[in-house]
Amino acid sequence: MSLIADLLQRPEKLSAASRFTSACGVFYMLSGLGLLLWPDVFQVIYREPPFAGHERSLARVMGMLLTIIGWFYFFGGRTGGRQFVAASVLDRIVFVPIVLGTVAMSGAFPRALFVFAVVDPVLAIVAWRLLSKPDVDATPTHESSDRKA
């Protein structure tokens, strides 16, 4: 199979949690591309002070990383795997608020990072709720041991 065909492959029907995770991936990719192409968005939207040194380049690196994360979320959601959605919930509820909150409190892009430190866990909770609901339309991948009770 070609690389593009592999990328386009997905189950016939995806669960709501998988579709939501892919949608979050699109949101992250667009946010990252926006930051990559226009790092001054921090000053325009979040009213941050002007860049003093090489912060514009660091903002672009953040944009690239956010784009890559979005890419993985988009395609991870398209696999239909419950495990991917569950893993994304844990990192967004635990690591994102701790790391982004700590960095924001240090004074680095505080408004923007606090927004993501709140929005990302909220999106994770939505994904968790969708993951906990049975989705009869989705193509089954495997049974989780916690669902057999």
C-alpha positions in Angstrom: 0.0 0.0 0.0 1.2 3.5 -0.7 1.9 6.0 2.1 -1.1 8.2 1.0 -3.4 5.1 0.9 -2.2 4.2 4.4 -3.0 7.7 5.6 -6.5 7.7 4.2 -7.4 4.3 5.6 -10.0 4.2 8.4 -12.8 2.0 9.7 -16.2 2.3 7.9 -17.8 3.9 11.0 -16.0 5.8 13.7 -17.2 6.2 17.3 -18.2 9.6 18.5 -15.1 9.7 20.6 -12.8 9.0 17.6 -14.6 11.6 15.5 -14.3 14.2 18.3 -10.6 13.4 18.7 -10.0 13.9 15.0 -11.9 17.2 15.2 -9.7 18.3 18.1 -6.8 17.4 15.8 -8.1 19.8 13.2 -8.4 22.5 15.8 -4.9 22.0 17.0 -3.5 21.9 13.5 -5.2 25.2 12.6 -4.1 26.8 15.8 -0.5 25.6 15.3 -0.5 26.8 11.7 -1.8 30.1 12.7 0.9 30.5 15.3 3.6 29.3 12.9 2.6 31.7 10.2 1.6 34.7 12.5 3.5 34.6 15.8 2.4 38.1 16.6 -1.0 36.7 17.3 0.0 36.8 21.0 0.1 40.6 20.9 -3.1 41.0 18.9 -5.4 38.6 20.6 -3.9 38.1 24.0 -2.5 41.6 24.5 0.9 40.3 25.4 3.9 42.7 25.4 6.0 43.0 22.2 8.6 40.4 21.7 12.0 41.5 23.2 14.4 39.0 21.7 13.9 35.7 19.9 10.5 35.0 21.2 8.9 35.2 17.7 11.0 32.2 16.7 10.0 30.3 19.8 6.4 31.1 19.1 6.9 29.6 15.7 8.4 26.4 17.2 5.3 26.2 19.5 3.2 26.5 16.4 5.0 23.7 14.6 4.7 21.5 17.7 1.0 22.2 18.0 0.5 21.5 14.3 2.3 18.1 14.7 0.2 17.3 17.8 -2.9 18.1 15.8 -1.7 15.9 12.9 -1.3 13.0 15.3 -4.7 13.6 17.0 -6.4 13.8 13.6 -5.0 10.6 12.3 -5.1 8.9 15.7 -8.8 9.6 15.9 -9.3 8.2 12.4 -7.9 4.8 13.5 -11.0 4.2 15.5 -8.9 2.9 18.4 -10.3 3.5 21.9 -6.7 3.3 23.3 -5.7 6.4 21.4 -8.6 8.4 22.7 -8.0 7.2 26.2 -4.3 8.2 26.0 -5.2 11.6 24.7 -7.6 12.2 27.6 -4.9 11.4 30.2 -2.2 13.6 28.8 -4.6 16.5 28.3 -6.1 16.3 31.8 -2.8 15.7 33.7 0.2 17.1 31.8 -1.2 20.0 29.8 -2.6 22.0 32.8 0.5 21.3 34.9 3.1 22.3 32.3 1.2 25.1 30.6 0.0 26.5 34.0 3.5 26.5 35.4 5.1 28.1 32.3 2.3 30.7 32.2 2.8 31.6 35.9 6.5 32.2 35.0 5.4 35.0 32.8 5.8 33.4 29.4 2.7 34.1 27.2 0.5 33.9 30.3 -2.9 34.6 28.8 -2.4 32.3 25.8 -1.0 29.4 27.8 -3.7 29.7 30.5 -6.4 29.6 27.7 -4.9 26.3 26.4 -4.4 25.0 30.0 -8.1 25.3 30.4 -9.5 24.5 26.9 -7.4 21.4 26.4 -8.6 19.6 29.6 -12.2 20.6 28.8 -11.9 19.0 25.4 -10.4 16.0 27.0 -13.3 15.6 29.4 -15.7 15.8 26.4 -13.7 13.0 24.7 -13.7 11.0 28.0 -17.5 11.3 28.2 -17.9 10.3 24.6 -15.5 7.3 25.2 -17.5 6.1 28.1 -20.8 6.0 26.1 -21.4 2.9 24.0 -21.5 3.7 20.3 -23.4 1.1 18.4 -22.7 2.6 15.0 -18.9 2.4 15.3 -16.9 -0.5 13.8 -15.6 -2.4 16.8 -11.9 -2.7 17.2 -11.5 -4.7 20.4 -13.2 -5.0 23.8 -11.7 -3.2 26.7 -11.5 -5.2 29.9 -13.3 -2.4 31.8 -16.3 -2.6 29.4 -17.1 -6.3 30.1 -18.6 -5.8 33.5 
